[in-house]
Amino acid sequence: MNNSEAIDALIELGLSTYEARVFTALIELGEGTAREVAKTSDVPRSQVYTTAKELQSRGFISVQQANPQVFQPISLSEVESQLSREFASKRDTAFDRLKTLERQTAPAAEQNEDVWTITGTPAIIGRASQLIDEAETRVIYGAESLGHPDAELLSTVRSCCSRDVSVHLLQDSDQEISDQWREIDCVSAVSIPPQQSKGDHAVRLLLVDSDSFLLSVRSNRSAPEIAIWSANTTFAEAFSQLLTSSLPVPE
């Protein structure tokens, strides 16, 4: 990594441009006066003193009170730890505030919206995994492909076994099921009659207990996967009962 790449990386980690330049120069020099740092970093000498104070306050450098002053970086391992602590603190603060906002706005949103939409396979798998993780008795899952299951989905399904939640895979007559599914004790395959096979556009169907569902489709192979889902609602309960009544799944 050259100086420019190191400086850019430090800026991405939250340092100002001058801080990143001065600190990188000190790492290269080992230690240096404002004149030496200015020459190496291309930071005006007058700004080196101000920037050095900021770096010192962050715990990144030490200052020798000589004439002239000499600046020295602390160990890179300590700087790394300091950046990790700063990041963790900012992350925790941000998400604490977001969670507060979520608690304030979620009730109104739930009252206004019973059915939600999601676009994109990763987001859909994430939502499906969350619904499965909340299952108490039964999960029914079908997909256009059961041969290459997503790791996140598999992990969530495995957790069902420890909660005595049964998982039923809906299998078309010509559909292969990966051994990764079969190795999970609480998973069983349920053959779907040809007349009940999924349509051309269906991607996945998930029913959780009797009051949550997720259904996704794709208009064509190059189009993104789009899903609707609902949980713990009257609509979801009615939809789940309607589908379950036509599926050969044990009660």
mmCIF file of C-alpha atoms in Angstrom:
data_model
loop_
_atom_site.group_PDB
_atom_site.id
_atom_site.type_symbol
_atom_site.label_atom_id
_atom_site.label_comp_id
_atom_site.label_asym_id
_atom_site.label_seq_id
_atom_site.Cartn_x
_atom_site.Cartn_y
_atom_site.Cartn_z
ATOM 1 C CA MET A 1 0.000 0.000 0.000
ATOM 2 C CA ASN A 2 1.454 3.393 -0.972
ATOM 3 C CA ASN A 3 1.029 6.674 0.924
ATOM 4 C CA SER A 4 -2.029 7.712 -1.073
ATOM 5 C CA GLU A 5 -3.825 4.428 -0.387
ATOM 6 C CA ALA A 6 -2.945 4.622 3.317
ATOM 7 C CA ILE A 7 -4.234 8.196 3.531
ATOM 8 C CA ASP A 8 -7.473 7.314 1.728
ATOM 9 C CA ALA A 9 -7.999 4.337 4.057
ATOM 10 C CA LEU A 10 -7.525 6.490 7.154
ATOM 11 C CA ILE A 11 -9.990 9.061 5.817
ATOM 12 C CA GLU A 12 -12.553 6.285 5.337
ATOM 13 C CA LEU A 13 -11.953 5.316 8.973
ATOM 14 C CA GLY A 14 -12.925 8.815 10.118
ATOM 15 C CA LEU A 15 -9.747 10.913 10.094
ATOM 16 C CA SER A 16 -9.727 14.298 8.383
ATOM 17 C CA THR A 17 -7.531 14.720 5.306
ATOM 18 C CA TYR A 18 -4.881 16.646 7.253
ATOM 19 C CA GLU A 19 -4.973 14.141 10.119
ATOM 20 C CA ALA A 20 -4.497 11.251 7.710
ATOM 21 C CA ARG A 21 -1.612 12.997 5.909
ATOM 22 C CA VAL A 22 0.194 14.041 9.087
ATOM 23 C CA PHE A 23 -0.191 10.664 10.754
ATOM 24 C CA THR A 24 0.997 8.814 7.636
ATOM 25 C CA ALA A 25 3.999 11.133 7.392
ATOM 26 C CA LEU A 26 4.907 10.437 11.024
ATOM 27 C CA ILE A 27 4.656 6.699 10.459
ATOM 28 C CA GLU A 28 7.044 7.126 7.534
ATOM 29 C CA LEU A 29 9.429 9.413 9.438
ATOM 30 C CA GLY A 30 9.247 7.670 12.821
ATOM 31 C CA GLU A 31 9.204 11.127 14.423
ATOM 32 C CA GLY A 32 9.546 14.653 13.159
ATOM 33 C CA THR A 33 9.272 18.388 13.671
ATOM 34 C CA ALA A 34 6.534 20.481 12.111
ATOM 35 C CA ARG A 35 8.919 21.471 9.310
ATOM 36 C CA GLU A 36 9.773 17.825 8.550
ATOM 37 C CA VAL A 37 6.155 16.696 8.715
ATOM 38 C CA ALA A 38 5.024 19.560 6.486
ATOM 39 C CA LYS A 39 7.628 18.637 3.871
ATOM 40 C CA THR A 40 6.665 14.948 3.892
ATOM 41 C CA SER A 41 2.890 15.338 4.203
ATOM 42 C CA ASP A 42 2.317 18.342 1.943
ATOM 43 C CA VAL A 43 0.352 19.936 4.807
ATOM 44 C CA PRO A 44 1.068 23.641 5.495
ATOM 45 C CA ARG A 45 3.391 24.007 8.469
ATOM 46 C CA SER A 46 0.907 26.194 10.318
ATOM 47 C CA GLN A 47 -1.691 23.450 9.980
ATOM 48 C CA VAL A 48 0.686 20.730 11.173
ATOM 49 C CA TYR A 49 0.602 22.147 14.721
ATOM 50 C CA THR A 50 -3.218 22.298 14.777
ATOM 51 C CA THR A 51 -3.542 18.830 13.269
ATOM 52 C CA ALA A 52 -0.962 17.400 15.678
ATOM 53 C CA LYS A 53 -3.014 18.686 18.633
ATOM 54 C CA GLU A 54 -6.077 16.939 17.219
ATOM 55 C CA LEU A 55 -4.162 13.693 16.728
ATOM 56 C CA GLN A 56 -2.754 13.978 20.256
ATOM 57 C CA SER A 57 -6.237 14.474 21.706
ATOM 58 C CA ARG A 58 -7.367 11.319 19.886
ATOM 59 C CA GLY A 59 -4.440 9.411 21.359
ATOM 60 C CA PHE A 60 -2.671 8.802 18.040
ATOM 61 C CA ILE A 61 0.596 10.677 18.645
ATOM 62 C CA SER A 62 2.750 11.970 21.467
ATOM 63 C CA VAL A 63 4.441 15.387 21.542
ATOM 64 C CA GLN A 64 7.909 16.082 22.905
ATOM 65 C CA GLN A 65 7.979 19.568 24.411
ATOM 66 C CA ALA A 66 11.313 20.559 22.900
ATOM 67 C CA ASN A 67 12.252 23.555 20.783
ATOM 68 C CA PRO A 68 11.107 22.855 18.166
ATOM 69 C CA GLN A 69 8.412 20.365 19.171
ATOM 70 C CA VAL A 70 8.879 16.786 18.029
ATOM 71 C CA PHE A 71 5.889 14.636 17.121
ATOM 72 C CA GLN A 72 5.945 10.855 17.377
ATOM 73 C CA PRO A 73 3.216 8.320 16.491
ATOM 74 C CA ILE A 74 2.147 5.788 19.077
ATOM 75 C CA SER A 75 2.207 2.094 18.146
ATOM 76 C CA LEU A 76 0.009 1.061 15.246
ATOM 77 C CA SER A 77 -1.617 -1.629 17.365
ATOM 78 C CA GLU A 78 -2.789 1.001 19.860
ATOM 79 C CA VAL A 79 -4.061 3.236 17.052
ATOM 80 C CA GLU A 80 -5.966 0.275 15.641
ATOM 81 C CA SER A 81 -7.511 -0.397 19.049
ATOM 82 C CA GLN A 82 -8.388 3.280 19.457
ATOM 83 C CA LEU A 83 -10.109 3.375 16.057
ATOM 84 C CA SER A 84 -12.007 0.189 16.930
ATOM 85 C CA ARG A 85 -13.223 1.758 20.182
ATOM 86 C CA GLU A 86 -14.277 4.945 18.384
ATOM 87 C CA PHE A 87 -16.122 2.962 15.732
ATOM 88 C CA ALA A 88 -17.855 0.782 18.320
ATOM 89 C CA SER A 89 -18.922 3.836 20.314
ATOM 90 C CA LYS A 90 -20.326 5.610 17.239
ATOM 91 C CA ARG A 91 -22.041 2.425 16.072
ATOM 92 C CA ASP A 92 -23.662 1.834 19.459
ATOM 93 C CA THR A 93 -24.821 5.443 19.689
ATOM 94 C CA ALA A 94 -26.290 5.376 16.188
ATOM 95 C CA PHE A 95 -28.179 2.126 16.673
ATOM 96 C CA ASP A 96 -29.404 3.077 20.150
ATOM 97 C CA ARG A 97 -30.979 6.169 18.589
ATOM 98 C CA LEU A 98 -32.359 4.182 15.661
ATOM 99 C CA LYS A 99 -33.924 1.641 18.020
ATOM 100 C CA THR A 100 -35.541 4.485 19.941
ATOM 101 C CA LEU A 101 -36.990 5.831 16.699
ATOM 102 C CA GLU A 102 -38.143 2.335 15.734
ATOM 103 C CA ARG A 103 -40.006 1.918 19.010
ATOM 104 C CA GLN A 104 -41.649 5.306 18.538
ATOM 105 C CA THR A 105 -42.788 4.722 14.954
ATOM 106 C CA ALA A 106 -43.394 0.963 14.737
ATOM 107 C CA PRO A 107 -46.874 0.866 16.354
ATOM 108 C CA ALA A 108 -48.317 3.416 13.929
ATOM 109 C CA ALA A 109 -46.725 1.643 10.971
ATOM 110 C CA GLU A 110 -48.144 -1.708 12.054
ATOM 111 C CA GLN A 111 -51.609 -0.205 12.306
ATOM 112 C CA ASN A 112 -51.448 1.235 8.804
ATOM 113 C CA GLU A 113 -49.671 -1.566 6.960
ATOM 114 C CA ASP A 114 -50.464 -5.269 7.324
ATOM 115 C CA VAL A 115 -48.763 -6.496 4.166
ATOM 116 C CA TRP A 116 -45.209 -5.535 3.236
ATOM 117 C CA THR A 117 -43.146 -5.819 0.075
ATOM 118 C CA ILE A 118 -39.429 -6.548 -0.332
ATOM 119 C CA THR A 119 -37.260 -6.507 -3.430
ATOM 120 C CA GLY A 120 -34.018 -8.456 -3.875
ATOM 121 C CA THR A 121 -33.096 -12.018 -2.952
ATOM 122 C CA PRO A 122 -30.697 -11.189 -0.058
ATOM 123 C CA ALA A 123 -33.320 -9.024 1.665
ATOM 124 C CA ILE A 124 -36.011 -11.643 1.074
ATOM 125 C CA ILE A 125 -33.873 -14.431 2.513
ATOM 126 C CA GLY A 126 -33.126 -12.228 5.509
ATOM 127 C CA ARG A 127 -36.834 -11.634 6.123
ATOM 128 C CA ALA A 128 -37.648 -15.323 5.615
ATOM 129 C CA SER A 129 -34.957 -16.250 8.139
ATOM 130 C CA GLN A 130 -36.411 -13.805 10.666
ATOM 131 C CA LEU A 131 -39.908 -15.245 10.243
ATOM 132 C CA ILE A 132 -38.575 -18.802 10.644
ATOM 133 C CA ASP A 133 -36.655 -17.751 13.729
ATOM 134 C CA GLU A 134 -39.969 -16.648 15.277
ATOM 135 C CA ALA A 135 -41.731 -19.960 14.522
ATOM 136 C CA GLU A 136 -43.272 -21.766 17.485
ATOM 137 C CA THR A 137 -44.804 -24.915 15.980
ATOM 138 C CA ARG A 138 -44.428 -25.363 12.219
ATOM 139 C CA VAL A 139 -42.640 -24.058 9.135
ATOM 140 C CA ILE A 140 -43.639 -24.855 5.550
ATOM 141 C CA TYR A 141 -41.147 -23.857 2.876
ATOM 142 C CA GLY A 142 -41.016 -24.294 -0.870
ATOM 143 C CA ALA A 143 -38.719 -22.789 -3.491
ATOM 144 C CA GLU A 144 -37.975 -23.020 -7.179
ATOM 145 C CA SER A 145 -34.668 -24.621 -6.195
ATOM 146 C CA LEU A 146 -33.966 -26.729 -3.123
ATOM 147 C CA GLY A 147 -30.629 -27.942 -4.452
ATOM 148 C CA HIS A 148 -28.465 -25.031 -3.293
ATOM 149 C CA PRO A 149 -29.901 -23.651 -0.038
ATOM 150 C CA ASP A 150 -28.722 -20.332 1.330
ATOM 151 C CA ALA A 151 -26.419 -20.659 4.356
ATOM 152 C CA GLU A 152 -28.395 -18.134 6.425
ATOM 153 C CA LEU A 153 -31.640 -19.965 5.728
ATOM 154 C CA LEU A 154 -30.108 -23.341 6.618
ATOM 155 C CA SER A 155 -28.753 -22.015 9.891
ATOM 156 C CA THR A 156 -32.143 -20.621 10.880
ATOM 157 C CA VAL A 157 -33.913 -23.864 9.965
ATOM 158 C CA ARG A 158 -31.428 -25.864 12.067
ATOM 159 C CA SER A 159 -32.347 -23.745 15.076
ATOM 160 C CA CYS A 160 -35.943 -24.932 14.680
ATOM 161 C CA CYS A 161 -34.971 -28.425 15.826
ATOM 162 C CA SER A 162 -33.913 -27.195 19.255
ATOM 163 C CA ARG A 163 -37.353 -25.547 19.650
ATOM 164 C CA ASP A 164 -39.310 -28.647 18.501
ATOM 165 C CA VAL A 165 -40.516 -26.781 15.422
ATOM 166 C CA SER A 166 -41.221 -29.077 12.488
ATOM 167 C CA VAL A 167 -40.075 -27.967 9.031
ATOM 168 C CA HIS A 168 -41.804 -29.288 5.887
ATOM 169 C CA LEU A 169 -40.198 -28.797 2.478
ATOM 170 C CA LEU A 170 -42.591 -28.644 -0.444
ATOM 171 C CA GLN A 171 -41.115 -30.786 -3.219
ATOM 172 C CA ASP A 172 -42.279 -30.944 -6.824
ATOM 173 C CA SER A 173 -42.192 -34.387 -8.416
ATOM 174 C CA ASP A 174 -39.052 -33.610 -10.447
ATOM 175 C CA GLN A 175 -37.322 -31.433 -7.844
ATOM 176 C CA GLU A 176 -34.041 -32.420 -6.175
ATOM 177 C CA ILE A 177 -33.408 -31.675 -2.494
ATOM 178 C CA SER A 178 -29.888 -30.993 -1.294
ATOM 179 C CA ASP A 179 -28.407 -33.326 1.306
ATOM 180 C CA GLN A 180 -27.899 -30.223 3.450
ATOM 181 C CA TRP A 181 -31.663 -30.154 3.989
ATOM 182 C CA ARG A 182 -31.914 -33.896 4.638
ATOM 183 C CA GLU A 183 -29.207 -33.743 7.317
ATOM 184 C CA ILE A 184 -31.426 -31.536 9.513
ATOM 185 C CA ASP A 185 -33.411 -33.775 11.882
ATOM 186 C CA CYS A 186 -36.596 -31.732 12.044
ATOM 187 C CA VAL A 187 -36.889 -31.313 8.252
ATOM 188 C CA SER A 188 -39.120 -33.565 6.159
ATOM 189 C CA ALA A 189 -40.054 -33.425 2.476
ATOM 190 C CA VAL A 190 -43.665 -33.297 1.343
ATOM 191 C CA SER A 191 -44.422 -34.218 -2.264
ATOM 192 C CA ILE A 192 -46.751 -31.807 -4.053
ATOM 193 C CA PRO A 193 -49.257 -33.238 -6.560
ATOM 194 C CA PRO A 194 -48.624 -31.982 -10.145
ATOM 195 C CA GLN A 195 -51.813 -29.912 -10.135
ATOM 196 C CA GLN A 196 -50.532 -27.992 -7.101
ATOM 197 C CA SER A 197 -47.026 -27.300 -8.415
ATOM 198 C CA LYS A 198 -45.737 -23.746 -8.312
ATOM 199 C CA GLY A 199 -46.406 -21.461 -11.255
ATOM 200 C CA ASP A 200 -43.761 -20.305 -13.708
ATOM 201 C CA HIS A 201 -43.136 -17.040 -11.860
ATOM 202 C CA ALA A 202 -43.138 -18.309 -8.261
ATOM 203 C CA VAL A 203 -39.766 -18.285 -6.482
ATOM 204 C CA ARG A 204 -40.484 -19.227 -2.880
ATOM 205 C CA LEU A 205 -43.327 -19.740 -0.418
ATOM 206 C CA LEU A 206 -42.998 -19.664 3.350
ATOM 207 C CA LEU A 207 -45.735 -20.327 5.908
ATOM 208 C CA VAL A 208 -44.901 -19.971 9.598
ATOM 209 C CA ASP A 209 -47.248 -21.339 12.242
ATOM 210 C CA SER A 210 -50.737 -20.247 11.217
ATOM 211 C CA ASP A 211 -50.390 -16.485 11.011
ATOM 212 C CA SER A 212 -47.286 -15.535 9.019
ATOM 213 C CA PHE A 213 -46.330 -15.949 5.370
ATOM 214 C CA LEU A 214 -43.931 -14.838 2.654
ATOM 215 C CA LEU A 215 -44.509 -15.294 -1.066
ATOM 216 C CA SER A 216 -42.065 -14.204 -3.757
ATOM 217 C CA VAL A 217 -42.165 -14.097 -7.541
ATOM 218 C CA ARG A 218 -39.947 -13.112 -10.460
ATOM 219 C CA SER A 219 -41.395 -11.870 -13.752
ATOM 220 C CA ASN A 220 -38.502 -13.366 -15.720
ATOM 221 C CA ARG A 221 -35.083 -14.883 -15.065
ATOM 222 C CA SER A 222 -33.265 -11.543 -15.240
ATOM 223 C CA ALA A 223 -35.793 -9.658 -13.109
ATOM 224 C CA PRO A 224 -35.287 -9.157 -9.363
ATOM 225 C CA GLU A 225 -37.139 -11.343 -6.887
ATOM 226 C CA ILE A 226 -40.076 -9.511 -5.280
ATOM 227 C CA ALA A 227 -41.914 -10.716 -2.182
ATOM 228 C CA ILE A 228 -44.930 -9.848 -0.068
ATOM 229 C CA TRP A 229 -45.088 -10.885 3.567
ATOM 230 C CA SER A 230 -47.189 -10.437 6.645
ATOM 231 C CA ALA A 231 -46.831 -11.645 10.211
ATOM 232 C CA ASN A 232 -49.222 -11.943 13.141
ATOM 233 C CA THR A 233 -52.102 -10.384 11.233
ATOM 234 C CA THR A 234 -55.624 -11.453 10.385
ATOM 235 C CA PHE A 235 -54.747 -11.275 6.700
ATOM 236 C CA ALA A 236 -51.744 -13.561 7.157
ATOM 237 C CA GLU A 237 -53.825 -16.023 9.163
ATOM 238 C CA ALA A 238 -56.516 -16.204 6.476
ATOM 239 C CA PHE A 239 -53.956 -16.500 3.680
ATOM 240 C CA SER A 240 -52.024 -19.226 5.520
ATOM 241 C CA GLN A 241 -55.173 -21.243 6.232
ATOM 242 C CA LEU A 242 -56.229 -21.009 2.596
ATOM 243 C CA LEU A 243 -52.884 -22.325 1.354
ATOM 244 C CA THR A 244 -52.410 -24.927 4.065
ATOM 245 C CA SER A 245 -55.797 -26.475 3.367
ATOM 246 C CA SER A 246 -54.673 -27.327 -0.169
ATOM 247 C CA LEU A 247 -51.251 -28.682 0.763
ATOM 248 C CA PRO A 248 -50.536 -32.307 1.824
ATOM 249 C CA VAL A 249 -48.892 -31.219 5.061
ATOM 250 C CA PRO A 250 -49.678 -33.001 8.365
ATOM 251 C CA GLU A 251 -51.381 -30.929 11.013
#
